[in-house]
XYZ file of C-alpha atoms in Angstrom:
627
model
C 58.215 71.620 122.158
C 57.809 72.364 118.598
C 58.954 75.858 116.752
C 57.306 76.969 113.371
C 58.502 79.859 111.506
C 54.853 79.646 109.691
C 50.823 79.609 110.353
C 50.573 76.889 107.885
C 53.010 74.962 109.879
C 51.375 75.188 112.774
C 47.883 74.775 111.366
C 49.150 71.450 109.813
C 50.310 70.447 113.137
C 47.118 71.313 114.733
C 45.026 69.424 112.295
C 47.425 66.202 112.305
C 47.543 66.559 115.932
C 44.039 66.391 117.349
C 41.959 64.407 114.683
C 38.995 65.432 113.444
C 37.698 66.899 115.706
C 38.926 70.370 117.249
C 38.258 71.840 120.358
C 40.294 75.026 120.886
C 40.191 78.235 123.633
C 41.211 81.508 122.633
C 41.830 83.875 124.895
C 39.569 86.968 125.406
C 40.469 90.791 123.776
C 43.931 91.228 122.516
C 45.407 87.631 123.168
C 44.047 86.042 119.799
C 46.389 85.360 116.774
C 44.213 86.129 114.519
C 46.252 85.012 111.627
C 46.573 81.389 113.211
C 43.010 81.337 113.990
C 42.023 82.626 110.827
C 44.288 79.798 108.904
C 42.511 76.819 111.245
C 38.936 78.302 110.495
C 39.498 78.433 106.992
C 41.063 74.748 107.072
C 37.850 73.331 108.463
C 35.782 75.858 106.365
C 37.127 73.580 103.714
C 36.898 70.378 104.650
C 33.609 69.184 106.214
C 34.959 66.223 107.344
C 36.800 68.671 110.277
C 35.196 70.007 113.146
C 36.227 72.914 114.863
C 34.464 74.495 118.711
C 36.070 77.808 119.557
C 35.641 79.053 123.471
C 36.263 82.754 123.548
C 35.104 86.328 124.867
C 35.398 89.256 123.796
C 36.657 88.778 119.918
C 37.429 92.359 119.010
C 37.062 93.585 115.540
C 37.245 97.418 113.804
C 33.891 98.363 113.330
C 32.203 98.270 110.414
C 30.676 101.104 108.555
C 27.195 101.013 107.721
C 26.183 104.137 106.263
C 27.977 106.609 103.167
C 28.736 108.657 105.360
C 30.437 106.349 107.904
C 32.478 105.319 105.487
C 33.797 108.150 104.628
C 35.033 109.394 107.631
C 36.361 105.572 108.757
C 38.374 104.855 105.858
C 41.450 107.336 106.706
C 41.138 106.874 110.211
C 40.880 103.058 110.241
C 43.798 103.050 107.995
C 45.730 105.427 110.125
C 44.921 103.525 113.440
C 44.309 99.592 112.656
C 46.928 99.685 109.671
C 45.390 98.077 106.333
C 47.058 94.867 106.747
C 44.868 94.129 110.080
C 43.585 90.552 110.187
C 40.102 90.832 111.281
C 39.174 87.073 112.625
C 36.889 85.736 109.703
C 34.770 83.652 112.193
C 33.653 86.903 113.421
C 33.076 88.025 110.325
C 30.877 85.498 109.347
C 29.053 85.042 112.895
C 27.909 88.710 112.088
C 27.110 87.690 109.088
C 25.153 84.180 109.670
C 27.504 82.212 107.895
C 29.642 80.505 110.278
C 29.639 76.287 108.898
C 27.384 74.032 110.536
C 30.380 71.888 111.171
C 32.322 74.807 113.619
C 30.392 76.140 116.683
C 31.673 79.568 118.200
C 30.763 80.347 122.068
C 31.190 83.276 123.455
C 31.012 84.548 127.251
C 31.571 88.207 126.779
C 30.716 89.785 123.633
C 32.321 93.607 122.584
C 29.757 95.624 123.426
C 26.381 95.826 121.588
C 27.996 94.286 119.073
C 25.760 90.547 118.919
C 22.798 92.458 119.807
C 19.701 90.863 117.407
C 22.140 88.172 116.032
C 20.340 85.342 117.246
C 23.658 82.731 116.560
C 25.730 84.555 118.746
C 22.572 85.116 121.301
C 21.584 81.248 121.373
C 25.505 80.029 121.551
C 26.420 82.613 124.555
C 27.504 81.074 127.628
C 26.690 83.063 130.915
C 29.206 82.839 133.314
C 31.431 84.517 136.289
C 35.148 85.079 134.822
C 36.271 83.076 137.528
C 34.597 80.457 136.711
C 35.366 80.075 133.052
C 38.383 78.057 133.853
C 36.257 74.907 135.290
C 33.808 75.431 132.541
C 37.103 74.672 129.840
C 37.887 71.499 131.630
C 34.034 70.425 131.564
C 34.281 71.132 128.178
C 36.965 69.081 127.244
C 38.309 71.897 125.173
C 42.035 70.388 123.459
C 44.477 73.481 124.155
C 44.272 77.041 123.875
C 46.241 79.175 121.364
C 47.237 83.202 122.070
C 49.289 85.989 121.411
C 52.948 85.782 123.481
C 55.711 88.202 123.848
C 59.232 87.658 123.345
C 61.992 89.483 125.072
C 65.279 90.426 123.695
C 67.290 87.829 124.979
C 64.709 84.862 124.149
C 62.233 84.523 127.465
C 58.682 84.267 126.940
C 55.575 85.463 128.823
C 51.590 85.261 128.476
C 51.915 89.157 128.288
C 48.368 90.441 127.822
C 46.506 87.469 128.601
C 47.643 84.952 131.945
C 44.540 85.371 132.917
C 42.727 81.964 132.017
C 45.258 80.440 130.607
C 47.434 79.712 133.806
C 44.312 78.508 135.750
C 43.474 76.244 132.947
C 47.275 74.727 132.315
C 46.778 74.018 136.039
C 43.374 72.348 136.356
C 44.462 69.829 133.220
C 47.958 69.394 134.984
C 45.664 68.068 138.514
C 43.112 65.938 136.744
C 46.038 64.202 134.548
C 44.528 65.561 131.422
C 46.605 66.396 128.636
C 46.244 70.498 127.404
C 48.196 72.066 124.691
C 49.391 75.749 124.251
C 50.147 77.187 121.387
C 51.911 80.323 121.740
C 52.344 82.887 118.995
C 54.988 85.622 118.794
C 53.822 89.156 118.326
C 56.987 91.714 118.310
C 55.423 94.693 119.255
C 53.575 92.866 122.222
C 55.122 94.130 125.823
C 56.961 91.961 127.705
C 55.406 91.796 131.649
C 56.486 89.860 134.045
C 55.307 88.640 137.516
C 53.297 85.151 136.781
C 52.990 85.927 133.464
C 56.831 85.393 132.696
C 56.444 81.272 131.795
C 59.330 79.238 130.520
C 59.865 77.775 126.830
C 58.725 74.211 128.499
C 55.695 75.916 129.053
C 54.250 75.649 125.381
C 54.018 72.696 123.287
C 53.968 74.893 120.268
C 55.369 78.315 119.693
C 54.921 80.013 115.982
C 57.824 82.762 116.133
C 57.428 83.829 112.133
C 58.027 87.187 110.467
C 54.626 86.614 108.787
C 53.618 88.820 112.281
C 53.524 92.128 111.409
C 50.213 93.599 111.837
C 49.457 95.931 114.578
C 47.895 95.180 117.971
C 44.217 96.246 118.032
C 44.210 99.620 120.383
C 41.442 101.110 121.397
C 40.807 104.764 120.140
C 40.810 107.211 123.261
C 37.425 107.836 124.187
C 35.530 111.060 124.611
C 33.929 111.980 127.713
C 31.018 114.463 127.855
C 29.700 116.877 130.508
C 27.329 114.059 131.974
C 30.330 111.661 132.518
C 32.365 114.578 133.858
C 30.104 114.622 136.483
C 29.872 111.225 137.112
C 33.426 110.332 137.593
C 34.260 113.514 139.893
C 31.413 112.209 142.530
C 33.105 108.850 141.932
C 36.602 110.297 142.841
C 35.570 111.274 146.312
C 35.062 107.535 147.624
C 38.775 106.758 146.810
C 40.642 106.807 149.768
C 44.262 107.503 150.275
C 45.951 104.197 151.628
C 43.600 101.992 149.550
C 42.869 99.758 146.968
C 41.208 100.124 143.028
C 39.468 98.470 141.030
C 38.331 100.133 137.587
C 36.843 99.120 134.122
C 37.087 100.558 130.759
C 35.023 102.709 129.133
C 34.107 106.227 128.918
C 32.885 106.418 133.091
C 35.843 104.957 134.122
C 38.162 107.331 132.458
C 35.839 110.221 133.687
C 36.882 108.923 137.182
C 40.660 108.676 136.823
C 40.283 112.069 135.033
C 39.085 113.582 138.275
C 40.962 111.566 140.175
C 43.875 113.181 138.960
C 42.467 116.452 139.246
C 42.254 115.721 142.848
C 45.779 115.057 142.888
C 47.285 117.345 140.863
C 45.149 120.655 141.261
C 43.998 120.107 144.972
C 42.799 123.720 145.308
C 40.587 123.488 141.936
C 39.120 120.137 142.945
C 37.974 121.505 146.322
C 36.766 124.852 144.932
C 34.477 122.715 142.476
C 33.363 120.293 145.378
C 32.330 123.219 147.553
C 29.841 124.467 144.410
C 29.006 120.696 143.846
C 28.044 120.069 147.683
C 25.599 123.766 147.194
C 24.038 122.405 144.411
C 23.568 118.881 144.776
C 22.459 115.914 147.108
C 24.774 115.238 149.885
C 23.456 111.724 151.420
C 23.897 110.402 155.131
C 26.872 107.226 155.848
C 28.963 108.826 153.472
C 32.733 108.702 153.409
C 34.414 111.428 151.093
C 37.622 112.387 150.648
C 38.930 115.041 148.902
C 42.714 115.353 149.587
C 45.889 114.567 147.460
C 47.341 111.279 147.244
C 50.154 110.580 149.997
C 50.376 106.719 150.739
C 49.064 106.388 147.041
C 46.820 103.465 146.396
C 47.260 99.774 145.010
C 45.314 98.448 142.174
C 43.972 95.152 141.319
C 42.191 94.802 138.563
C 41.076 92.186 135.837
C 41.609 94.321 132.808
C 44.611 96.956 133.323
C 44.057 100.144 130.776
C 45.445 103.410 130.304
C 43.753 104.773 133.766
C 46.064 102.837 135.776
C 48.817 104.098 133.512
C 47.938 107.913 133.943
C 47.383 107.359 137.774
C 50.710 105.477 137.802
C 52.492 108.387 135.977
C 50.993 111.026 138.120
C 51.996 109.305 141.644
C 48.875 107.898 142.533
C 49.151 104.479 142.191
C 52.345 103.727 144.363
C 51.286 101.927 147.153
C 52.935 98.324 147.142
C 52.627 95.181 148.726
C 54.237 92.020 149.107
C 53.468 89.337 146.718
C 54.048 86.088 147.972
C 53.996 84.243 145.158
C 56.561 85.849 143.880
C 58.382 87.635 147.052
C 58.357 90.953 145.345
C 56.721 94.631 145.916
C 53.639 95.258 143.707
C 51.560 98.167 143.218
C 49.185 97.156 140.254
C 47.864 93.204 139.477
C 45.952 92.394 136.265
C 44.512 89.463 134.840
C 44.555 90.880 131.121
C 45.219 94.267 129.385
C 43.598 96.338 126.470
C 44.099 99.906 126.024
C 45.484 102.348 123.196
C 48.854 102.707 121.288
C 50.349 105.079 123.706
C 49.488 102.079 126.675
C 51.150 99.930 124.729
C 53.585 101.878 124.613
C 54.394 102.849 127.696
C 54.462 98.960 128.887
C 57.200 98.506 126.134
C 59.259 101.055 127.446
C 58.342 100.483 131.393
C 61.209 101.580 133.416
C 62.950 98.973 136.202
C 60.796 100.072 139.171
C 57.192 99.904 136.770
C 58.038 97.143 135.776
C 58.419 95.047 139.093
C 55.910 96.577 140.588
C 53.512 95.924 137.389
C 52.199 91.625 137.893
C 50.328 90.391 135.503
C 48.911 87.119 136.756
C 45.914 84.726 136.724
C 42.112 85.890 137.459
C 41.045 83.768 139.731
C 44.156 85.308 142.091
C 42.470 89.109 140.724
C 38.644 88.588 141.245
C 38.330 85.994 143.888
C 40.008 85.813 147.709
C 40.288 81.807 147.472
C 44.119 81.653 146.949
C 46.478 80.070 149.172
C 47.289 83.469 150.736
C 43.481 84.392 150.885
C 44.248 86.345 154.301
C 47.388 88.144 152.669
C 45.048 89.036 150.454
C 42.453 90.553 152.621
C 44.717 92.466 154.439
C 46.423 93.791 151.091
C 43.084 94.863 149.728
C 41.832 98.121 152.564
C 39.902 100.236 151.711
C 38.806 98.823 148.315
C 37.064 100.599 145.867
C 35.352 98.559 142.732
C 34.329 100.845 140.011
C 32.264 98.969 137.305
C 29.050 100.743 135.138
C 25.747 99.208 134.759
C 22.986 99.713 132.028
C 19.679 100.077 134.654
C 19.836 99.742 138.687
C 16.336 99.043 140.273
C 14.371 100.932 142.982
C 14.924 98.325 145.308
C 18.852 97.856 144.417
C 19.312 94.842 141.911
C 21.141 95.832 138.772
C 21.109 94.532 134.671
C 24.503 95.626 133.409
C 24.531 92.912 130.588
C 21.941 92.025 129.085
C 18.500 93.725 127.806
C 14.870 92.246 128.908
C 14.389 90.241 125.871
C 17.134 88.180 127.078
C 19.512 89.710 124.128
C 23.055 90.004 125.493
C 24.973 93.347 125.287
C 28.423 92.400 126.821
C 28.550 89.728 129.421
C 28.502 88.963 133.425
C 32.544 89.338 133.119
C 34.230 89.763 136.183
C 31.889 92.525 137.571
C 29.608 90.196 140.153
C 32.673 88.771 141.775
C 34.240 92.179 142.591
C 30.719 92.924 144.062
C 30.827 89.811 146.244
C 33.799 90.549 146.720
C 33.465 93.826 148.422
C 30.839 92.870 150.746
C 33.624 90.578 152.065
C 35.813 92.889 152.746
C 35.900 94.902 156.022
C 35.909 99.224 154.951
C 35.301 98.500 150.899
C 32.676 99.693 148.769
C 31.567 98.048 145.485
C 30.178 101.473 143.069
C 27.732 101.112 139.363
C 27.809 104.041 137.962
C 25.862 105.180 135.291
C 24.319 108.296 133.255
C 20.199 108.508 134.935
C 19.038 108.628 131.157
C 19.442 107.158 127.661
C 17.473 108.232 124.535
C 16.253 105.504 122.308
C 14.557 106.946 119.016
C 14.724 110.305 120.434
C 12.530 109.493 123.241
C 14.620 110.096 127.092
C 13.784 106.760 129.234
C 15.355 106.226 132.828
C 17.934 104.486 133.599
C 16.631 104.001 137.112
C 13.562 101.617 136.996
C 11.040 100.084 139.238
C 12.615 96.450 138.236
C 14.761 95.378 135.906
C 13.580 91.830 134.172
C 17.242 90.526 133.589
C 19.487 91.248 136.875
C 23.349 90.894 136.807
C 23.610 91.965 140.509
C 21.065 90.939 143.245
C 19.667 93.417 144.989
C 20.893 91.796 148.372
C 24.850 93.055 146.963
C 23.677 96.320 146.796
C 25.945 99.118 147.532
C 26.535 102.666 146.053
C 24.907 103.595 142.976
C 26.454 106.745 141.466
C 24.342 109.052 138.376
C 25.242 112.786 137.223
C 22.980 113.588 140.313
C 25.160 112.305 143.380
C 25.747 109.105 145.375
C 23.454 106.773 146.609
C 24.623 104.211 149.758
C 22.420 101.524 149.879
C 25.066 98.899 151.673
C 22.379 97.835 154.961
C 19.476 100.376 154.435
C 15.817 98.853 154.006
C 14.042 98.867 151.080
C 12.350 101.876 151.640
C 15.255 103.946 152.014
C 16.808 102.384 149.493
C 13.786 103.672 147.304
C 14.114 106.925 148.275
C 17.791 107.442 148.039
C 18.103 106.301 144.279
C 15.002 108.704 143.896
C 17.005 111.180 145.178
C 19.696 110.877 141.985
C 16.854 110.056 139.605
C 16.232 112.492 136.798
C 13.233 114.830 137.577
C 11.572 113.709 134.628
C 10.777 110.160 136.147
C 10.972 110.607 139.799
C 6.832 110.712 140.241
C 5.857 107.927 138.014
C 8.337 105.586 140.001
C 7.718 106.993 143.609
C 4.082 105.731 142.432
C 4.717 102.656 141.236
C 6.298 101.876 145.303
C 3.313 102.995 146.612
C 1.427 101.102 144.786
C 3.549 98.052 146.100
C 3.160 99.108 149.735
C 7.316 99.587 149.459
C 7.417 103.347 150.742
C 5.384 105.449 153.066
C 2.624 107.206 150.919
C 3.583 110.281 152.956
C 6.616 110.601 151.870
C 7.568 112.861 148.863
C 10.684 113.594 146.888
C 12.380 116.609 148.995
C 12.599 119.897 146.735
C 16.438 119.740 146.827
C 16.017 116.930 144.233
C 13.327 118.191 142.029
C 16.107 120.074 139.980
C 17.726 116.655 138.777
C 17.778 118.079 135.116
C 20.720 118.149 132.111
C 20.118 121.991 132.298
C 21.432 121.683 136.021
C 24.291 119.988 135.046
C 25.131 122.238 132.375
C 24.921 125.222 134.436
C 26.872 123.674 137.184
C 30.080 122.805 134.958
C 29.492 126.355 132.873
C 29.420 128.265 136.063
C 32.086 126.198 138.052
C 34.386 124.142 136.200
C 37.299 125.875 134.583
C 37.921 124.820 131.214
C 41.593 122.699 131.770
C 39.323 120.101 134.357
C 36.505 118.725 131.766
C 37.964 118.441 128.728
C 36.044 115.995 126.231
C 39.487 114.480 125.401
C 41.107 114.833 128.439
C 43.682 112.463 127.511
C 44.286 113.211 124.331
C 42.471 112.542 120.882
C 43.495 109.430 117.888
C 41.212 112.113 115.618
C 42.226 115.095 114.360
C 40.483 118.464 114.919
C 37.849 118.221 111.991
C 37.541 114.503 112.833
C 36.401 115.279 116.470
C 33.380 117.406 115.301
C 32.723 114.953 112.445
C 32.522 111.837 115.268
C 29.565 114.189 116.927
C 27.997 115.112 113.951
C 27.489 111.655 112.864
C 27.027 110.245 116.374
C 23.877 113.028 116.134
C 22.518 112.046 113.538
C 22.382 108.233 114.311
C 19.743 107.535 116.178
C 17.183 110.402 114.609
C 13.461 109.708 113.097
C 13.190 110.023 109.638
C 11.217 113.983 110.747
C 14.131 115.095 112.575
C 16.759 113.800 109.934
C 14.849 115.921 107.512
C 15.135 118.926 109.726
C 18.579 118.826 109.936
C 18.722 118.657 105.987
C 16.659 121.761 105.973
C 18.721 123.485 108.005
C 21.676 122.048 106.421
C 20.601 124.169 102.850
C 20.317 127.360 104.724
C 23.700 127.207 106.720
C 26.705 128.679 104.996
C 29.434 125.215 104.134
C 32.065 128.023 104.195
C 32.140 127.470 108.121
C 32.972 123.679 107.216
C 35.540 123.549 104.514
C 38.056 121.277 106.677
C 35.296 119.320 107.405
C 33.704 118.570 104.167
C 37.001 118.697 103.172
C 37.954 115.281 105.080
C 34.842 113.811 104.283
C 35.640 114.412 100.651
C 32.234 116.196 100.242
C 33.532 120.113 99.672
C 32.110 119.438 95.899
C 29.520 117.511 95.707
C 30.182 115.365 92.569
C 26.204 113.739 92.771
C 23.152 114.631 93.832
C 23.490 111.948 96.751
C 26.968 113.641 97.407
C 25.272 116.903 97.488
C 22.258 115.755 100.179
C 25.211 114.478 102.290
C 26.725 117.765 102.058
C 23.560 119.223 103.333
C 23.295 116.995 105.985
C 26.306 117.094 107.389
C 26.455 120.847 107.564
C 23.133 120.714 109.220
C 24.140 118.021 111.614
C 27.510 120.888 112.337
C 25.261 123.879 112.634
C 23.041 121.725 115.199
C 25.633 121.222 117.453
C 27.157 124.566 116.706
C 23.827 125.803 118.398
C 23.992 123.956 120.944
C 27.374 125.080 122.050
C 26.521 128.252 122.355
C 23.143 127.530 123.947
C 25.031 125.834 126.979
């Protein structure tokens, strides 16, 4: 094993090491040292007699302004979160901006959300596959070794941290076919040590950079905010978790509206129930349900392929407590994860785990996660009861398939990930329940389209895994009903708007009875619904829009929603807003304007941003009060 104290150290020994040619992994999300990357990119960026293939997912990067006006308000909060000394990963940079060498190919399977979208490199070097399989894929590739972020602990043992997930399955396949495999581990100080099988020993790595040229912080994702549609969402997801069981939950702004509820349910039993008894009133209870509405006793387990700050709050609020025995490593576990991502105070809290957490807490390899082919498969299926998979999709079809990836021009959003094997995963298991949510609607140039269509072109589940669909209108079960039913029930959940044009469109295709019509208990699937319904029955402590907290500051928050409403406008509507803008009083704003710099207007364009802003403000202002 060889020890640099420097990147260029270890990117001389990479390039004297493997030729000419280099074929390197990196893992997905938070495992990449960037700065080591960076330093190999640029070395072959240089020298076009060098050859570099990078196999990756998920390369995160701080998001780049586009507008004036985005600027403005990202500059003191990027430096305030990222740090200024952040090291975005220049191949990223230039695959956004089409410059990447012809002598250095970057694939991708998962890409940050929306963030490739119309970037036809990206789009024609994206490889589609399972999670699980993206070990196999690496061998068949004949990728050279894999380099990634490692933690350090105090008294000098190592371990994969955030990211065991591929690399221990790939170490492993090389090891069986006789194939040699290098890793290249890189010391990051403020990464958290975790144990189970990611702890790995020194012999483990062929290189390990442990430099004080580290100092940058870890990329952490700003909290999200969760609106009155989500709310809604994630407390009819919260009734399918049952006490005694097992989770499974992604990230994003639907999964924290579940754990949100979820410990509402816990904590404030007699408010959650209260609320239920209004929701069950006012909206569609369907038959085979199984709801539960109780506090947490038994507590559940979790395995999961990403670990974020949900499992952290449920774990903190004595939800997530039920253990079992891990046989690979003879211990008590309560939570398994494959990889973690999350914000600065889930970082933090894994730093500063205390001795129970932090046994229970196994960070391990995905295929153990997402598949039930281990050695201890039926450990494994008797570990798992009364599973619940929470993922989100983009558009379910009438007849059950689902696109949560990738749009109908074949552009991809994100990536399969592990989503399709939790699916088939859950129809294995006795008592489980695999559950897409997502919001009924989307607007798209200020037009409403459904999120519920006849067919999606470009399906990520097959409609023969079909299971629950959840909206903001209820619960759908579609596990074993025929097609028909299966229309009708996601009908049922469908916003009003768009329930008649697709109850056509089966009859046309001789899929449902042309007798049958949408029952009036569903004809009020409308946002004023759902804004009367948390108005009139939610108190204020249960739907917070940062119900976890907030990285902005107050003025920040309403700038985020100002801007957010004015980016996808038409060019008429912008200019409404500007009118309205010059007639609102800025006196209502000065924190605002003062934080975006903008209190006096030093230019006429600084002036029309003025305007705009304070229009965008007043809008929303409105519709406050309107709701």
């Amino acid at each position: 094993m060889n020890i640099f104290k420097s990147h260029q150290a270890a990117e001389e020994y990479i390039v004297s090491s493997f030729g000419n040619e280099l074929r390197f992994a990196i893992p997905l999300g938070l495992g990449k040292p960037n700065q080591l990357v960076n330093a190999v990119y640029e070395r072959v960026k240089r020298d076009s007699s060098l050859s570099l293939t990078l196999f990756t997912a998920l390369s995160l990067d701080i998001p780049q302004p586009k507008t004036d006006l985005e600027k403005r308000f990202t500059g003191d909060f990027f430096s305030r979160h990222f740090g200024d000394d952040y090291p975005r990963l220049g191949y990223l940079k230039d695959l956004k901006d089409k410059k990447v060498p012809s002598n250095i190919q970057i694939h991708e399977f998962y890409f940050q959300a929306g963030s490739m979208l119309a970037n036809s490199v990206a789009q024609q070097n994206y490889i589609s596959l399972n999670y699980t399989h993206v070990a196999q894929s690496i061998l068949d590739m004949k990728l050279d070794g894999v380099m990634q972020l490692i933690a350090k602990s105090s008294d000098g043992r190592y371990s994969l941290s955030c990211n065991p997930d591929l690399t221990l399955d790939v170490v492993e396949l090389y090891k069986n076919k006789n194939r040699p495999f290098k890793v290249i581990g890189v010391v990051h100080p403020d990464l958290p040590f975790l144990g189970g099988d990611a702890e790995v020993g020194a012999e483990f790595f062929d290189v390990i950079v442990d430099s004080n040229e580290v100092r940058h912080q870890l990329f952490a994702t700003p909290k999200n905010s969760i609106d009155e549609t989500e709310h809604l969402i994630g407390l009819h997801a919260s009734r399918l978790i049952k006490d005694d069981g097992t989770l499974q939950i992604g990230i994003g702004s639907l999964s924290d509206s579940l754990t949100a509820a979820t410990l509402v349910r816990h904590r404030d039993n007699a408010v959650y129930k209260k609320i239920l008894k209004s929701l069950d009133m006012s909206f569609i209870k369907l038959p085979e349900a199984e709801l539960y509405d109780d506090s947490f006793q038994t507590g559940i387990y979790g395995t999961s392929e990403m670990i974020m700050d949900g499992f952290m709050h449920l774990r903190t609020a004595g939800i997530l407590k039920r253990e079992i025995h891990d046989h690979d490593e003879n211990e008590r576990r309560y939570l398994h994860g494959a990889f973690f991502l999350g914000s600065k105070s889930f970082y933090e809290w894994l730093r500063g785990l205390s001795a129970d957490d932090f046994k229970g807490l196994s960070m391990t390899r995905v295929s153990k996660v997402n598949d039930l082919y281990d050695p201890h498969e039926m450990a494994l299926r008797r570990q798992r009861k009364n599973a619940r998979f929470f993922n989100s999709c983009m558009q379910v079809g009438l007849l059950g398939g689902a696109a949560s990836e990738t749009l109908q021009n074949g552009n991809v959003v994100s990536g399969v990930g592990g989503q399709f094997n939790f699916v088939a995963m859950s129809h294995e298991l006795p008592d489980s329940y695999s559950v897409l949510m997502m919001k009924s609607t989307r607007e798209k140039a200020g037009k409403r389209e459904s999120n519920i269509v006849w067919s999606p072109e470009q399906l990520t589940i097959p409609r023969h895994l079909r299971d629950v669909v959840i909206t903001e209108y209820g619960i759908a079960f579609l596990k074993g009903q025929s097609d028909s039913e299966c229309i009708k029930r996601l009908l049922m959940i469908t916003d009003s708007q768009f329930q008649d044009e697709l109850l056509e469109t089966a009859r046309k295709n001789g899929k449902v009875d042309p007798q049958w019509n949408i029952p009036e208990m569903a004809r009020a699937n409308t946002p004023h619904k759902i804004r009367e319904f948390l108005k009139e029955q939610a108190p204020e402590f249960v739907f917070k829009k940062f119900p976890f907290g907030s990285d902005f500051t107050a003025a920040e928050e309403k700038l985020q929603a100002a801007l957010l409403n004015l980016k996808d406008k038409t060019r008429l509507q912008l200019i409404k807003t500007l009118a309205l803008g010059f007639f609102a009083q800025k006196s209502a704003y000065i924190n605002e304007l003062e934080r975006m710099k903008l209190l006096s207007p030093q230019s006429f364009s600084e002036f029309i941003y003025q305007r705009i802003l304070v229009g965008s403000l007043k809008e929303l202002a409105h519709q406050s009060l309107l709701q």
